[in-house]
């Protein structure tokens, strides 16, 4: 596999994914321990409606707050967690934490925001995914329409299982988004098979929108296709005003990226909510 190096500038240097069996085993054991010690933490990146400037939701992005190595980005441990199956308990923790946090923000009186959670194929093919999500929804009492699951087309999943699981998730009222849209090989096939609520245009297309006319055309086409299919569309990795203007001119009004905000700890999201809405939270408890 190849790991992603998205946003790696933000992090302290960490060794690349180890190749030797022993190092991998060590990392596997460390991840297991980190789960027990509660060393994982969620950052949240705001999703912005550019028409209103409002935060319409956040994407939960996991980090490992390592006691000596500092904040470790997901690209360094998610692949190992996927290989070893540790992604299942880790993914459950992410879902539960993201839903609880979203509920807390709602209870504090902020306007409704969705929370998007990334899902690995390993979680997806697990039969208890639907059950565990049901449980988390009951536990946290969040409105299912405010939970969005991000799946990627690179997922090596059994199509029949996927159709069944996605169908059951849709019955729960959850939103489904195809992440990194355009980078996989079966994108359009997915659209045909599954009822998808949203496409997220991969940041690799957004990056060179202003200099590469192919990328600009691809992005414009994805946006038009989403509109024609009645699917929402969001762009990730928006870093400049020019990129934003182009996306808006093509009719894409939901964006995520450093131009607005990087992923932030929950407390900073709350400060942002307070600032941008210039309102005081009214507790409804
Ligand atoms: P992703 O879901 O496509 O997330 C977007 C990545 O782009 C994030 O990197 C985010 O920090 C980064 N990003 C956001 N805005 C910008 C921008 O304007 N410019 C650039 N260059 N990058 C931007 P991050 O947090 O390192 O996550 C990397 C990947 O790790 C995610 O890609 C996702 O596939 C995976 N991941 C993160 N959290 C989880 C999780 O809880 N579960 C699973 N299964 N995967 C996760
Ligand atoms: Mg994502
Ligand atoms: Mg993405
Ligand atoms: Mg991406």
GROMACS .gro file of C-alpha atoms and ligand atoms in nm:
model
  334
    1UNK     CA    1   0.000   0.000   0.000
    2UNK     CA    2   0.095   0.362  -0.024
    3UNK     CA    3   0.030   0.590   0.266
    4UNK     CA    4  -0.115   0.935   0.223
    5UNK     CA    5   0.099   1.229   0.316
    6UNK     CA    6  -0.181   1.483   0.319
    7UNK     CA    7  -0.115   1.775   0.548
    8UNK     CA    8   0.205   1.623   0.678
    9UNK     CA    9   0.361   1.965   0.726
   10UNK     CA   10   0.150   2.001   1.036
   11UNK     CA   11   0.314   1.728   1.227
   12UNK     CA   12   0.624   1.645   1.414
   13UNK     CA   13   0.852   1.414   1.221
   14UNK     CA   14   0.771   1.050   1.269
   15UNK     CA   15   0.937   0.748   1.120
   16UNK     CA   16   0.790   0.623   0.794
   17UNK     CA   17   0.582   0.309   0.805
   18UNK     CA   18   0.825   0.034   0.901
   19UNK     CA   19   0.901  -0.240   0.652
   20UNK     CA   20   1.044  -0.498   0.884
   21UNK     CA   21   0.814  -0.743   1.054
   22UNK     CA   22   0.950  -0.668   1.397
   23UNK     CA   23   0.892  -0.295   1.369
   24UNK     CA   24   0.540  -0.354   1.243
   25UNK     CA   25   0.471  -0.584   1.534
   26UNK     CA   26   0.601  -0.319   1.772
   27UNK     CA   27   0.376  -0.058   1.613
   28UNK     CA   28   0.079  -0.295   1.631
   29UNK     CA   29   0.139  -0.347   2.002
   30UNK     CA   30   0.179   0.027   2.055
   31UNK     CA   31  -0.153   0.098   1.883
   32UNK     CA   32  -0.322  -0.164   2.099
   33UNK     CA   33  -0.175  -0.005   2.411
   34UNK     CA   34  -0.261   0.345   2.293
   35UNK     CA   35  -0.624   0.241   2.264
   36UNK     CA   36  -0.623   0.118   2.623
   37UNK     CA   37  -0.442   0.431   2.744
   38UNK     CA   38  -0.682   0.656   2.552
   39UNK     CA   39  -0.402   0.828   2.361
   40UNK     CA   40  -0.605   0.887   2.046
   41UNK     CA   41  -0.767   1.223   1.995
   42UNK     CA   42  -1.006   1.365   1.738
   43UNK     CA   43  -0.948   1.687   1.552
   44UNK     CA   44  -1.237   1.843   1.365
   45UNK     CA   45  -1.214   2.029   1.038
   46UNK     CA   46  -1.501   2.268   0.966
   47UNK     CA   47  -1.702   2.223   0.649
   48UNK     CA   48  -1.815   2.561   0.522
   49UNK     CA   49  -2.116   2.669   0.320
   50UNK     CA   50  -1.956   2.944   0.114
   51UNK     CA   51  -2.291   3.106   0.041
   52UNK     CA   52  -2.352   3.181   0.408
   53UNK     CA   53  -2.001   3.145   0.547
   54UNK     CA   54  -2.149   2.915   0.812
   55UNK     CA   55  -1.995   2.603   0.952
   56UNK     CA   56  -2.235   2.333   0.838
   57UNK     CA   57  -2.044   2.045   0.984
   58UNK     CA   58  -1.708   1.902   1.076
   59UNK     CA   59  -1.498   1.608   0.966
   60UNK     CA   60  -1.350   1.407   1.252
   61UNK     CA   61  -0.985   1.323   1.187
   62UNK     CA   62  -0.801   1.100   1.430
   63UNK     CA   63  -0.453   1.170   1.567
   64UNK     CA   64  -0.238   0.976   1.805
   65UNK     CA   65  -0.121   1.193   2.090
   66UNK     CA   66   0.193   0.997   2.166
   67UNK     CA   67   0.352   1.069   2.505
   68UNK     CA   68   0.705   1.110   2.364
   69UNK     CA   69   0.666   1.143   1.987
   70UNK     CA   70   0.391   1.406   1.995
   71UNK     CA   71   0.097   1.424   1.759
   72UNK     CA   72   0.113   1.145   1.500
   73UNK     CA   73  -0.098   1.183   1.182
   74UNK     CA   74  -0.338   0.906   1.076
   75UNK     CA   75  -0.136   0.819   0.766
   76UNK     CA   76   0.129   0.674   0.998
   77UNK     CA   77  -0.091   0.433   1.190
   78UNK     CA   78  -0.425   0.382   1.011
   79UNK     CA   79  -0.272   0.146   0.750
   80UNK     CA   80  -0.128  -0.078   1.025
   81UNK     CA   81  -0.453  -0.057   1.220
   82UNK     CA   82  -0.634  -0.168   0.903
   83UNK     CA   83  -0.399  -0.458   0.839
   84UNK     CA   84  -0.419  -0.585   1.194
   85UNK     CA   85  -0.791  -0.537   1.244
   86UNK     CA   86  -0.729  -0.282   1.520
   87UNK     CA   87  -0.919  -0.037   1.300
   88UNK     CA   88  -1.240  -0.199   1.426
   89UNK     CA   89  -1.205  -0.095   1.793
   90UNK     CA   90  -1.029   0.229   1.691
   91UNK     CA   91  -1.302   0.307   1.439
   92UNK     CA   92  -1.569   0.244   1.699
   93UNK     CA   93  -1.397   0.479   1.939
   94UNK     CA   94  -1.382   0.743   1.664
   95UNK     CA   95  -1.753   0.704   1.585
   96UNK     CA   96  -1.857   0.717   1.949
   97UNK     CA   97  -1.635   1.015   2.029
   98UNK     CA   98  -1.741   1.211   1.720
   99UNK     CA   99  -2.111   1.151   1.788
  100UNK     CA  100  -2.078   1.243   2.157
  101UNK     CA  101  -1.894   1.563   2.070
  102UNK     CA  102  -2.156   1.654   1.812
  103UNK     CA  103  -2.427   1.598   2.071
  104UNK     CA  104  -2.243   1.819   2.320
  105UNK     CA  105  -2.228   2.103   2.067
  106UNK     CA  106  -2.596   2.060   1.997
  107UNK     CA  107  -2.684   2.063   2.365
  108UNK     CA  108  -2.485   2.380   2.410
  109UNK     CA  109  -2.720   2.545   2.165
  110UNK     CA  110  -2.506   2.586   1.855
  111UNK     CA  111  -2.687   2.557   1.523
  112UNK     CA  112  -2.712   2.201   1.390
  113UNK     CA  113  -2.389   2.067   1.241
  114UNK     CA  114  -2.322   1.731   1.088
  115UNK     CA  115  -2.019   1.524   1.178
  116UNK     CA  116  -1.840   1.319   0.915
  117UNK     CA  117  -1.649   1.009   1.011
  118UNK     CA  118  -1.404   0.823   0.787
  119UNK     CA  119  -1.465   0.453   0.752
  120UNK     CA  120  -1.215   0.186   0.651
  121UNK     CA  121  -1.313  -0.109   0.437
  122UNK     CA  122  -1.214  -0.337   0.722
  123UNK     CA  123  -1.486  -0.182   0.939
  124UNK     CA  124  -1.726  -0.184   0.653
  125UNK     CA  125  -1.711  -0.552   0.581
  126UNK     CA  126  -1.752  -0.631   0.951
  127UNK     CA  127  -2.104  -0.745   1.007
  128UNK     CA  128  -2.141  -0.567   1.337
  129UNK     CA  129  -2.085  -0.222   1.184
  130UNK     CA  130  -2.456  -0.152   1.155
  131UNK     CA  131  -2.523  -0.284   1.505
  132UNK     CA  132  -2.246  -0.082   1.660
  133UNK     CA  133  -2.361   0.233   1.484
  134UNK     CA  134  -2.717   0.172   1.602
  135UNK     CA  135  -2.586   0.138   1.953
  136UNK     CA  136  -2.381   0.457   1.928
  137UNK     CA  137  -2.682   0.648   1.792
  138UNK     CA  138  -2.894   0.528   2.084
  139UNK     CA  139  -2.623   0.602   2.335
  140UNK     CA  140  -2.540   0.951   2.214
  141UNK     CA  141  -2.892   1.032   2.099
  142UNK     CA  142  -2.774   1.223   1.795
  143UNK     CA  143  -3.013   1.268   1.507
  144UNK     CA  144  -2.887   1.015   1.245
  145UNK     CA  145  -2.918   1.269   0.965
  146UNK     CA  146  -2.629   1.457   1.130
  147UNK     CA  147  -2.395   1.161   1.105
  148UNK     CA  148  -2.217   1.119   0.774
  149UNK     CA  149  -1.993   0.827   0.689
  150UNK     CA  150  -1.710   0.885   0.443
  151UNK     CA  151  -1.617   0.585   0.237
  152UNK     CA  152  -1.351   0.563  -0.032
  153UNK     CA  153  -1.369   0.383  -0.359
  154UNK     CA  154  -1.030   0.230  -0.296
  155UNK     CA  155  -1.208   0.010  -0.048
  156UNK     CA  156  -1.167  -0.352  -0.139
  157UNK     CA  157  -1.511  -0.455  -0.037
  158UNK     CA  158  -1.746  -0.724  -0.140
  159UNK     CA  159  -2.005  -0.542  -0.348
  160UNK     CA  160  -2.300  -0.748  -0.226
  161UNK     CA  161  -2.205  -0.697   0.136
  162UNK     CA  162  -2.154  -0.327   0.067
  163UNK     CA  163  -2.497  -0.289  -0.090
  164UNK     CA  164  -2.658  -0.460   0.206
  165UNK     CA  165  -2.465  -0.268   0.471
  166UNK     CA  166  -2.511   0.068   0.299
  167UNK     CA  167  -2.880  -0.008   0.258
  168UNK     CA  168  -2.916  -0.075   0.629
  169UNK     CA  169  -2.719   0.237   0.716
  170UNK     CA  170  -2.944   0.443   0.489
  171UNK     CA  171  -3.245   0.294   0.670
  172UNK     CA  172  -3.101   0.431   0.992
  173UNK     CA  173  -3.110   0.776   0.830
  174UNK     CA  174  -2.735   0.824   0.808
  175UNK     CA  175  -2.567   1.018   0.527
  176UNK     CA  176  -2.314   0.853   0.299
  177UNK     CA  177  -2.033   1.043   0.126
  178UNK     CA  178  -1.777   0.912  -0.122
  179UNK     CA  179  -1.445   1.055  -0.006
  180UNK     CA  180  -1.149   1.132  -0.232
  181UNK     CA  181  -1.384   1.121  -0.528
  182UNK     CA  182  -1.207   1.080  -0.859
  183UNK     CA  183  -0.903   0.893  -0.731
  184UNK     CA  184  -1.037   0.539  -0.733
  185UNK     CA  185  -1.117   0.326  -1.029
  186UNK     CA  186  -1.477   0.236  -0.954
  187UNK     CA  187  -1.628   0.574  -0.870
  188UNK     CA  188  -1.904   0.571  -1.125
  189UNK     CA  189  -1.983   0.211  -1.052
  190UNK     CA  190  -2.035   0.307  -0.688
  191UNK     CA  191  -2.274   0.582  -0.788
  192UNK     CA  192  -2.474   0.335  -0.988
  193UNK     CA  193  -2.490   0.076  -0.711
  194UNK     CA  194  -2.529   0.275  -0.393
  195UNK     CA  195  -2.753   0.556  -0.284
  196UNK     CA  196  -2.494   0.822  -0.213
  197UNK     CA  197  -2.576   1.158  -0.056
  198UNK     CA  198  -2.255   1.346  -0.126
  199UNK     CA  199  -1.934   1.341  -0.328
  200UNK     CA  200  -1.615   1.485  -0.189
  201UNK     CA  201  -1.383   1.599  -0.465
  202UNK     CA  202  -1.033   1.484  -0.384
  203UNK     CA  203  -0.781   1.748  -0.290
  204UNK     CA  204  -0.540   1.628  -0.559
  205UNK     CA  205  -0.775   1.778  -0.820
  206UNK     CA  206  -0.838   2.095  -0.622
  207UNK     CA  207  -0.466   2.159  -0.568
  208UNK     CA  208  -0.383   2.243  -0.932
  209UNK     CA  209  -0.720   2.376  -1.038
  210UNK     CA  210  -0.571   2.712  -1.133
  211UNK     CA  211  -0.274   2.581  -1.330
  212UNK     CA  212  -0.388   2.252  -1.480
  213UNK     CA  213  -0.680   2.280  -1.718
  214UNK     CA  214  -0.737   1.904  -1.703
  215UNK     CA  215  -0.790   1.925  -1.329
  216UNK     CA  216  -1.018   2.226  -1.370
  217UNK     CA  217  -1.223   2.037  -1.628
  218UNK     CA  218  -1.243   1.725  -1.415
  219UNK     CA  219  -1.360   1.924  -1.114
  220UNK     CA  220  -1.618   2.112  -1.321
  221UNK     CA  221  -1.743   1.782  -1.461
  222UNK     CA  222  -1.771   1.616  -1.120
  223UNK     CA  223  -1.970   1.914  -0.990
  224UNK     CA  224  -2.203   1.907  -1.291
  225UNK     CA  225  -2.247   1.533  -1.260
  226UNK     CA  226  -2.334   1.560  -0.891
  227UNK     CA  227  -2.590   1.828  -0.973
  228UNK     CA  228  -2.742   1.614  -1.246
  229UNK     CA  229  -2.766   1.315  -1.014
  230UNK     CA  230  -2.912   1.525  -0.733
  231UNK     CA  231  -2.615   1.454  -0.507
  232UNK     CA  232  -2.444   1.711  -0.284
  233UNK     CA  233  -2.086   1.796  -0.363
  234UNK     CA  234  -1.805   1.923  -0.142
  235UNK     CA  235  -1.444   2.006  -0.226
  236UNK     CA  236  -1.158   1.925   0.010
  237UNK     CA  237  -0.812   2.078   0.027
  238UNK     CA  238  -0.920   2.432  -0.060
  239UNK     CA  239  -0.624   2.651   0.025
  240UNK     CA  240  -0.663   2.969  -0.179
  241UNK     CA  241  -0.921   3.232  -0.265
  242UNK     CA  242  -0.869   3.151  -0.635
  243UNK     CA  243  -0.957   2.785  -0.583
  244UNK     CA  244  -1.260   2.888  -0.383
  245UNK     CA  245  -1.377   3.130  -0.653
  246UNK     CA  246  -1.340   2.867  -0.922
  247UNK     CA  247  -1.538   2.611  -0.721
  248UNK     CA  248  -1.811   2.864  -0.654
  249UNK     CA  249  -1.827   2.965  -1.019
  250UNK     CA  250  -1.890   2.599  -1.100
  251UNK     CA  251  -2.164   2.571  -0.840
  252UNK     CA  252  -1.976   2.393  -0.560
  253UNK     CA  253  -2.062   2.576  -0.240
  254UNK     CA  254  -1.944   2.338   0.027
  255UNK     CA  255  -1.574   2.339   0.097
  256UNK     CA  256  -1.317   2.225   0.347
  257UNK     CA  257  -0.958   2.334   0.360
  258UNK     CA  258  -0.681   2.541   0.509
  259UNK     CA  259  -0.821   2.852   0.337
  260UNK     CA  260  -1.088   2.846   0.607
  261UNK     CA  261  -0.963   2.622   0.884
  262UNK     CA  262  -0.729   2.331   0.942
  263UNK     CA  263  -0.849   2.039   1.155
  264UNK     CA  264  -0.876   2.170   1.513
  265UNK     CA  265  -0.920   2.028   1.862
  266UNK     CA  266  -1.280   2.036   1.988
  267UNK     CA  267  -1.217   2.333   2.220
  268UNK     CA  268  -1.093   2.543   1.930
  269UNK     CA  269  -1.396   2.450   1.721
  270UNK     CA  270  -1.610   2.577   2.002
  271UNK     CA  271  -1.420   2.906   2.017
  272UNK     CA  272  -1.472   2.933   1.643
  273UNK     CA  273  -1.845   2.868   1.680
  274UNK     CA  274  -1.866   3.135   1.947
  275UNK     CA  275  -1.672   3.382   1.735
  276UNK     CA  276  -1.834   3.322   1.397
  277UNK     CA  277  -2.184   3.311   1.535
  278UNK     CA  278  -2.116   3.579   1.795
  279UNK     CA  279  -2.361   3.411   2.022
  280UNK     CA  280  -2.350   3.275   2.370
  281UNK     CA  281  -2.427   2.905   2.408
  282UNK     CA  282  -2.759   2.849   2.576
  283UNK     CA  283  -2.759   2.524   2.762
  284UNK     CA  284  -3.068   2.318   2.704
  285UNK     CA  285  -2.986   2.054   2.958
  286LIG     P1  286  -0.926   1.238   0.423
  286LIG     O1  287  -1.045   1.180   0.486
  286LIG     O2  288  -0.930   1.260   0.276
  286LIG     O3  289  -0.899   1.373   0.502
  286LIG     C1  290  -0.847   1.490   0.445
  286LIG     C2  291  -0.703   1.514   0.483
  286LIG     O4  292  -0.659   1.636   0.423
  286LIG     C3  293  -0.675   1.532   0.632
  286LIG     O5  294  -0.548   1.478   0.660
  286LIG     C4  295  -0.674   1.683   0.647
  286LIG     O6  296  -0.600   1.727   0.758
  286LIG     C5  297  -0.607   1.724   0.520
  286LIG     N1  298  -0.644   1.860   0.479
  286LIG     C6  299  -0.752   1.933   0.514
  286LIG     N2  300  -0.753   2.053   0.452
  286LIG     C7  301  -0.642   2.056   0.375
  286LIG     C8  302  -0.586   2.156   0.286
  286LIG     O7  303  -0.640   2.263   0.264
  286LIG     N3  304  -0.469   2.121   0.224
  286LIG     C9  305  -0.407   2.002   0.245
  286LIG     N4  306  -0.293   1.978   0.180
  286LIG     N5  307  -0.457   1.906   0.327
  286LIG    C10  308  -0.573   1.933   0.391
  286LIG     P2  309  -0.522   1.383   0.785
  286LIG     O8  310  -0.596   1.434   0.904
  286LIG     O9  311  -0.375   1.361   0.796
  286LIG    O10  312  -0.593   1.247   0.743
  286LIG    C11  313  -0.543   1.171   0.636
  286LIG    C12  314  -0.634   1.055   0.605
  286LIG    O11  315  -0.637   0.962   0.713
  286LIG    C13  316  -0.779   1.094   0.583
  286LIG    O12  317  -0.796   1.145   0.454
  286LIG    C14  318  -0.848   0.962   0.605
  286LIG    O13  319  -0.843   0.884   0.488
  286LIG    C15  320  -0.761   0.898   0.712
  286LIG     N6  321  -0.827   0.913   0.843
  286LIG    C16  322  -0.825   1.016   0.928
  286LIG     N7  323  -0.901   0.990   1.038
  286LIG    C17  324  -0.951   0.866   1.021
  286LIG    C18  325  -1.037   0.780   1.099
  286LIG    O14  326  -1.086   0.817   1.207
  286LIG     N8  327  -1.066   0.657   1.047
  286LIG    C19  328  -1.018   0.616   0.926
  286LIG     N9  329  -1.051   0.496   0.883
  286LIG    N10  330  -0.938   0.693   0.852
  286LIG    C20  331  -0.905   0.817   0.896
  287LIG    MG1  332  -1.242   1.208   0.477
  288LIG    MG1  333  -1.086   1.305   0.155
  289LIG    MG1  334  -0.816   1.291   0.062
   0.00000   0.00000   0.00000
